[in-house]
Coordinates of C-alpha atoms and ligand atoms in Angstrom, one line a residue:
M1 CA 117.4 79.6 59.6
K2 CA 114.5 77.4 58.7
A3 CA 112.7 79.1 55.7
R4 CA 109.2 78.7 57.0
F5 CA 109.0 80.2 60.4
K6 CA 105.4 81.1 60.8
A7 CA 104.2 83.9 63.0
V8 CA 100.5 84.5 63.4
N9 CA 99.1 87.8 64.7
I10 CA 95.7 87.0 66.2
D11 CA 94.7 90.5 67.2
C12 CA 95.0 92.6 64.0
N13 CA 93.9 96.2 64.4
F14 CA 96.0 98.2 61.9
D15 CA 98.2 98.1 58.9
Y16 CA 101.0 95.6 59.3
T17 CA 103.1 96.4 56.2
F18 CA 106.1 97.4 58.3
E19 CA 106.0 94.1 60.2
A20 CA 105.3 92.0 57.1
E21 CA 108.2 93.5 55.2
R22 CA 110.8 93.2 57.9
L23 CA 109.8 89.7 58.8
A24 CA 109.6 88.6 55.1
A25 CA 113.2 89.9 54.7
A26 CA 114.2 87.5 57.5
G27 CA 112.4 84.6 55.8
I28 CA 109.5 84.7 58.3
E29 CA 105.9 84.3 57.1
L30 CA 103.4 86.7 58.9
V31 CA 99.8 85.6 58.9
L32 CA 97.2 88.3 59.9
A33 CA 94.1 87.1 61.8
K34 CA 91.5 88.2 64.2
S35 CA 90.8 85.4 66.7
A36 CA 88.9 86.4 69.8
T37 CA 88.0 83.0 71.4
E38 CA 90.1 80.1 72.6
D39 CA 88.8 77.8 69.8
E40 CA 89.6 80.4 67.1
I41 CA 93.1 80.9 68.4
I42 CA 93.7 77.2 68.5
R43 CA 92.5 76.8 65.0
T44 CA 94.4 79.8 63.6
C45 CA 97.7 79.0 65.4
A46 CA 97.8 75.2 65.2
D47 CA 101.0 75.3 63.1
A48 CA 102.4 78.6 64.3
D49 CA 106.0 79.0 65.5
A50 CA 105.1 82.4 67.0
V51 CA 101.9 83.9 68.2
I52 CA 101.5 87.7 68.4
L53 CA 98.8 89.5 70.2
E54 CA 97.8 93.0 71.3
G55 CA 94.5 92.8 73.1
A56 CA 94.2 93.0 76.9
R57 CA 91.5 90.3 76.8
T58 CA 92.7 87.9 74.2
P59 CA 92.5 84.6 76.1
M60 CA 96.0 83.0 75.9
T61 CA 94.9 80.4 78.5
A62 CA 96.5 77.2 79.6
R63 CA 94.1 75.3 77.3
V64 CA 95.1 77.4 74.2
I65 CA 98.9 77.1 75.0
A66 CA 98.6 73.3 75.4
A67 CA 97.0 73.1 72.0
L68 CA 99.9 74.9 70.2
P69 CA 102.6 72.2 69.8
R70 CA 105.0 74.2 67.6
C71 CA 104.8 77.5 69.4
R72 CA 108.1 78.8 70.6
I73 CA 107.2 82.4 71.4
I74 CA 104.2 84.4 72.4
A75 CA 104.9 88.1 71.8
K76 CA 102.7 91.0 73.0
Y77 CA 102.4 94.5 71.7
A78 CA 102.1 95.7 75.3
V79 CA 103.7 95.7 78.8
G80 CA 101.0 94.0 80.8
V81 CA 100.7 90.2 80.1
D82 CA 97.9 89.5 82.5
N83 CA 95.8 87.8 79.8
I84 CA 98.6 85.3 79.0
D85 CA 98.9 82.2 81.3
V86 CA 102.6 82.7 81.8
G87 CA 102.9 79.8 84.2
A88 CA 101.3 77.4 81.6
A89 CA 103.6 78.8 78.9
T90 CA 106.7 78.3 81.1
A91 CA 105.7 74.7 81.8
A92 CA 105.2 74.1 78.1
G93 CA 108.6 75.6 77.2
V94 CA 107.1 78.6 75.4
V95 CA 108.9 81.9 75.8
V96 CA 106.6 84.9 76.6
A97 CA 107.9 88.4 75.7
N98 CA 106.5 91.9 76.0
A99 CA 107.7 95.3 74.9
A100 CA 108.7 96.3 78.4
D101 CA 110.1 99.8 77.7
Y102 CA 108.0 101.0 74.8
C103 CA 105.7 103.4 76.6
S104 CA 107.3 104.1 80.0
E105 CA 107.7 107.7 79.0
E106 CA 104.1 108.1 77.9
V107 CA 102.5 106.3 80.8
S108 CA 104.6 108.2 83.3
D109 CA 103.8 111.5 81.5
H110 CA 100.1 110.5 81.7
A111 CA 100.4 109.7 85.4
V112 CA 101.9 113.1 86.0
A113 CA 99.2 114.7 83.9
L114 CA 96.5 113.0 86.0
L115 CA 98.3 113.8 89.3
L116 CA 98.6 117.5 88.4
A117 CA 95.1 117.7 86.9
S118 CA 93.8 116.2 90.2
A119 CA 95.9 118.4 92.5
R120 CA 94.9 121.6 90.5
R121 CA 91.3 120.3 89.8
V122 CA 91.8 121.3 86.2
V123 CA 89.0 119.2 84.7
A124 CA 86.4 120.3 87.3
M125 CA 87.4 123.9 86.7
D126 CA 87.0 123.5 83.0
R127 CA 83.5 122.1 83.5
F128 CA 82.8 125.0 86.0
V129 CA 83.7 127.6 83.4
R130 CA 81.9 125.9 80.5
A131 CA 78.8 125.9 82.7
G132 CA 78.9 129.7 82.6
N133 CA 80.7 130.3 86.0
W134 CA 83.8 132.2 86.8
A135 CA 84.4 133.3 90.4
G136 CA 84.2 131.2 93.5
F137 CA 85.5 127.8 92.5
T138 CA 88.4 127.6 95.0
R139 CA 86.3 129.0 97.8
T140 CA 84.2 125.9 97.8
Q141 CA 87.0 123.5 96.7
P142 CA 90.3 124.8 98.3
L143 CA 93.5 123.8 96.6
R144 CA 96.8 122.8 98.3
R145 CA 100.3 123.9 97.3
I146 CA 101.8 120.8 95.5
S147 CA 105.2 121.1 97.2
Q148 CA 103.4 120.7 100.5
L149 CA 101.9 117.3 99.4
T150 CA 103.2 113.7 99.6
L151 CA 103.1 111.5 96.6
G152 CA 102.9 107.7 97.1
L153 CA 103.9 105.3 94.3
V154 CA 102.5 101.8 94.6
G155 CA 105.1 99.7 92.7
L156 CA 108.5 101.1 91.8
G157 CA 109.2 99.8 88.4
R158 CA 109.9 101.6 85.1
I159 CA 106.8 103.7 85.0
A160 CA 106.8 104.6 88.7
R161 CA 110.4 105.7 88.5
G162 CA 109.7 107.9 85.5
T163 CA 106.8 109.4 87.4
A164 CA 109.0 110.0 90.4
R165 CA 111.7 111.7 88.3
K166 CA 109.2 114.0 86.6
M167 CA 107.3 114.8 89.8
A168 CA 110.5 115.5 91.7
G169 CA 110.5 118.9 89.9
F170 CA 107.5 119.9 92.1
R171 CA 109.7 119.4 95.2
L172 CA 107.1 117.3 97.0
R173 CA 107.8 114.3 99.3
I174 CA 107.8 111.1 97.4
L175 CA 107.2 107.7 99.0
A176 CA 107.1 104.3 97.3
T177 CA 106.2 100.7 98.2
D178 CA 107.4 97.6 96.4
P179 CA 108.0 94.3 98.1
Y180 CA 110.2 93.0 95.2
L181 CA 112.9 95.7 95.3
T182 CA 116.3 94.2 95.7
G183 CA 119.5 95.8 97.0
P184 CA 119.3 99.6 97.4
G185 CA 116.8 99.4 94.6
S186 CA 115.3 102.8 95.1
E187 CA 115.2 106.0 93.0
P188 CA 117.1 109.1 94.3
G189 CA 114.7 111.2 96.3
V190 CA 112.2 108.4 96.8
E191 CA 111.6 107.1 100.4
V192 CA 110.7 103.4 100.4
V193 CA 108.1 102.6 103.0
D194 CA 105.6 99.8 103.7
F195 CA 102.1 99.8 102.0
E196 CA 100.3 101.0 105.2
T197 CA 102.6 103.9 105.7
L198 CA 102.2 105.0 102.1
L199 CA 98.4 104.9 102.3
R200 CA 98.4 106.8 105.6
E201 CA 100.8 109.5 104.6
S202 CA 100.2 110.2 100.9
D203 CA 97.9 113.0 99.5
L204 CA 98.4 111.7 96.0
V205 CA 98.6 107.9 95.4
S206 CA 99.7 106.6 92.0
V207 CA 99.4 102.9 91.2
H208 CA 102.0 101.2 89.0
V209 CA 101.9 97.5 89.7
P210 CA 101.2 94.7 87.2
L211 CA 97.9 92.8 87.5
T212 CA 98.7 89.5 89.2
P213 CA 96.7 87.3 91.6
E214 CA 98.5 89.2 94.4
T215 CA 97.7 92.7 93.2
R216 CA 94.1 92.1 92.0
G217 CA 92.0 94.2 94.5
L218 CA 95.2 95.5 96.2
I219 CA 93.4 98.8 96.6
N220 CA 90.4 97.4 98.5
E221 CA 88.0 98.9 101.0
A222 CA 90.6 98.7 103.8
A223 CA 93.2 100.4 101.7
L224 CA 90.8 103.2 100.7
R225 CA 89.7 103.7 104.3
A226 CA 93.4 104.0 105.3
M227 CA 93.9 106.9 102.9
K228 CA 93.6 110.5 104.0
P229 CA 90.2 112.1 103.3
N230 CA 91.9 114.7 101.1
A231 CA 93.8 112.0 99.1
V232 CA 93.4 111.3 95.4
I233 CA 94.1 108.0 93.8
V234 CA 95.5 107.8 90.2
N235 CA 95.6 104.5 88.3
T236 CA 97.5 104.0 85.1
S237 CA 98.2 100.3 85.6
R238 CA 95.3 97.9 85.3
G239 CA 91.7 98.4 86.4
P240 CA 91.2 95.4 88.6
V241 CA 94.1 96.4 90.9
I242 CA 91.5 98.7 92.4
D243 CA 88.3 97.2 93.8
Q244 CA 86.0 99.4 91.8
S245 CA 82.9 99.0 93.9
A246 CA 84.9 99.9 97.0
L247 CA 86.2 103.0 95.1
E248 CA 82.7 104.0 94.2
R249 CA 81.7 103.8 97.8
A250 CA 84.8 105.7 98.9
L251 CA 83.9 108.5 96.5
E252 CA 80.3 108.5 97.4
E253 CA 81.0 108.6 101.1
K254 CA 84.0 110.9 100.8
W255 CA 86.6 108.5 102.4
I256 CA 88.9 110.0 99.8
A257 CA 88.7 113.2 97.7
G258 CA 89.0 111.9 94.2
A259 CA 90.3 109.5 91.5
A260 CA 91.9 109.8 88.1
L261 CA 91.7 106.6 86.1
D262 CA 93.2 105.6 82.8
V263 CA 92.1 102.0 83.4
V264 CA 88.9 100.5 84.9
T265 CA 87.7 97.0 85.7
E266 CA 85.5 96.7 82.6
E267 CA 86.8 98.3 79.4
P268 CA 85.2 100.0 77.6
L269 CA 83.6 101.6 80.7
P270 CA 79.9 100.7 80.6
A271 CA 77.6 103.6 79.8
G272 CA 75.9 103.4 83.1
S273 CA 79.0 103.2 85.3
A274 CA 78.7 105.1 88.5
L275 CA 82.2 106.5 87.9
R276 CA 80.8 108.8 85.2
K277 CA 78.7 110.7 87.7
F278 CA 81.4 111.9 90.1
D279 CA 82.7 115.4 89.5
Q280 CA 85.9 114.5 91.4
V281 CA 86.8 111.7 89.0
I282 CA 88.9 112.2 85.9
L283 CA 88.6 109.4 83.3
T284 CA 90.8 108.7 80.2
P285 CA 90.1 105.7 77.9
H286 CA 93.2 103.6 78.5
T287 CA 95.4 105.9 76.4
G288 CA 98.3 106.2 78.8
A289 CA 100.7 104.4 76.5
D290 CA 99.6 106.2 73.3
S291 CA 101.8 108.3 71.1
V292 CA 103.0 108.1 67.6
D293 CA 106.5 107.4 69.0
S294 CA 105.5 104.6 71.4
M295 CA 103.6 102.9 68.5
D296 CA 106.7 103.0 66.4
H297 CA 108.7 101.7 69.3
V298 CA 106.4 98.8 70.1
R299 CA 106.2 97.7 66.5
R300 CA 110.0 97.5 66.2
T301 CA 110.3 95.6 69.5
V302 CA 107.7 93.0 68.4
V303 CA 109.5 92.5 65.1
D304 CA 112.8 92.2 66.9
T305 CA 111.2 89.6 69.3
I306 CA 110.0 87.4 66.5
E307 CA 113.1 87.7 64.4
A308 CA 115.4 87.0 67.3
V309 CA 113.6 83.8 68.3
A310 CA 113.3 82.7 64.6
R311 CA 117.1 83.1 64.3
G312 CA 117.7 81.2 67.6
Y313 CA 118.2 84.1 70.1
W314 CA 116.3 85.1 73.2
P315 CA 113.9 88.0 72.6
P316 CA 114.8 91.5 74.1
F317 CA 112.2 91.3 76.9
P318 CA 111.4 87.8 78.0
V319 CA 108.7 87.8 80.8
N320 CA 109.6 84.2 81.8
P321 CA 113.4 84.2 81.5
K322 CA 113.7 81.0 83.5
V323 CA 111.7 79.0 80.9
A324 CA 113.5 76.0 79.3
P325 CA 112.7 76.9 75.6
R326 CA 111.5 74.3 73.2
V327 CA 114.4 75.2 70.9
H328 CA 117.8 76.3 72.4
L329 CA 118.2 80.1 72.4
R330 CA 121.4 82.2 72.5
P331 CA 121.6 85.5 74.5
F332 CA 119.9 88.4 72.7
S333 CA 123.1 90.4 73.2
D334 CA 124.9 88.0 70.9
W335 CA 122.6 88.8 68.0
A336 CA 124.3 91.1 65.5
R337 CA 121.2 92.7 63.9
P338 CA 121.6 93.7 60.3
Ligands
LIG401 P1 107.5 97.1 85.9 O1 107.5 95.6 85.8 O2 108.8 97.8 85.5 O3 107.2 97.6 87.4 C1 106.2 97.0 88.1 C2 106.6 97.0 89.6 O4 105.6 96.6 90.4 C3 107.8 96.1 89.9 O5 108.9 96.9 90.4 C4 107.3 95.1 90.9 O6 108.2 94.7 91.8 C5 106.2 95.9 91.5 N1 105.2 95.1 92.2 C6 104.7 93.9 91.9 N2 103.8 93.5 92.8 C7 103.7 94.5 93.8 C8 102.9 94.7 94.9 N3 102.1 93.8 95.4 N4 103.1 95.9 95.6 C9 103.9 96.8 95.2 N5 104.7 96.7 94.1 C10 104.6 95.5 93.4 O7 106.3 97.6 85.0 P2 106.0 99.0 84.5 O8 106.6 99.2 83.1 O9 106.3 100.1 85.5 O10 104.4 98.9 84.2 C11 103.5 98.7 85.3 C12 102.1 98.3 84.8 O11 101.6 99.4 84.1 C13 102.2 97.2 83.8 O12 102.2 95.9 84.4 C14 100.9 97.4 83.0 O13 99.9 96.6 83.5 C15 100.6 98.8 83.2 N6 100.7 99.6 82.0 C16 99.6 100.3 81.6 C17 99.6 101.1 80.4 C18 98.5 102.0 80.1 O14 98.3 102.2 78.9 N7 97.8 102.6 81.0 C19 100.7 101.0 79.6 C20 101.8 100.2 80.0 C21 101.8 99.5 81.2

């Protein structure tokens, strides 16, 4: 391997001793930076063989990618790559890789937590008790037996399947919609239906699609109006998949009964956001993926990604596997890791 394979992390947020040591042992130089704008990234990464990023807003645009002549791999400490212009990277021969499986357990756990908290109104009850109340909550806000409800999963990828497996224990009906399922594709116990049927029949809707031009605003006014008035929507995917102003109207005018959101259109959620005022909304600060274990997992995956490409192998999770790489790569499965 060429001695000076240079990887630049443009989104440094924590201590990278683990990454630096493992990469150094493989003869890879790791440069730590914090480059928030296109021009800063272009400057910092001009001679980088690999670019590493974490942030959901770091602008890996077509302009940036075109200005990185040596770059072979863009690796992200995340699943969602919506801030990377994957089309431009593919056209330029740059492999894009994520850490596809690092937090499927955590995000599906989080979706289940939000679904159960919504169905049992746990957060509203907590506020009710803290306000000095005790009796009467369920007289004004009746609860339904969870096994009598229907759960609808929008997208049936890794996280949705984990959510389905965990929710199956509650013995409720589970529907899913995903236009890209191939073959039998489904999960045992999950009925695959079209989007309209899912919206019409679900009491709990949980969103698990990537943010793409097609899914931006997928849950729009028409979708929200198609849902049952007792329905709750849970989003642990990306904020802009839901049209947030339509959601605010839906909550205000009671087209649906509630929402539980780990992700919102603008993050951090602005102090004056209308979402903060609704009692029937549960908010978490984009922490669905977080755990000590997932952090450990993502760090190992990113290091494997950089080291694999530096040694001439595909990374474990290429997002654009059809790209013609700038430098020939052998299958990841052929790499005998030390
Ligand atoms: P995945 O790629 O395994 O699954 C996504 C599924 O969505 C695929 O099956 C795909 O076919 C389907 N899909 C695409 N467009 C669709 C559409 N228009 N309608 C219905 N289905 C559609 O991804 P995953 O690991 O399950 O993650 C899903 C998303 O969750 C990620 O893209 C990411 O944005 C988000 N995420 C959020 C957090 C968090 O911290 N909250 C953490 C990880 C991932």
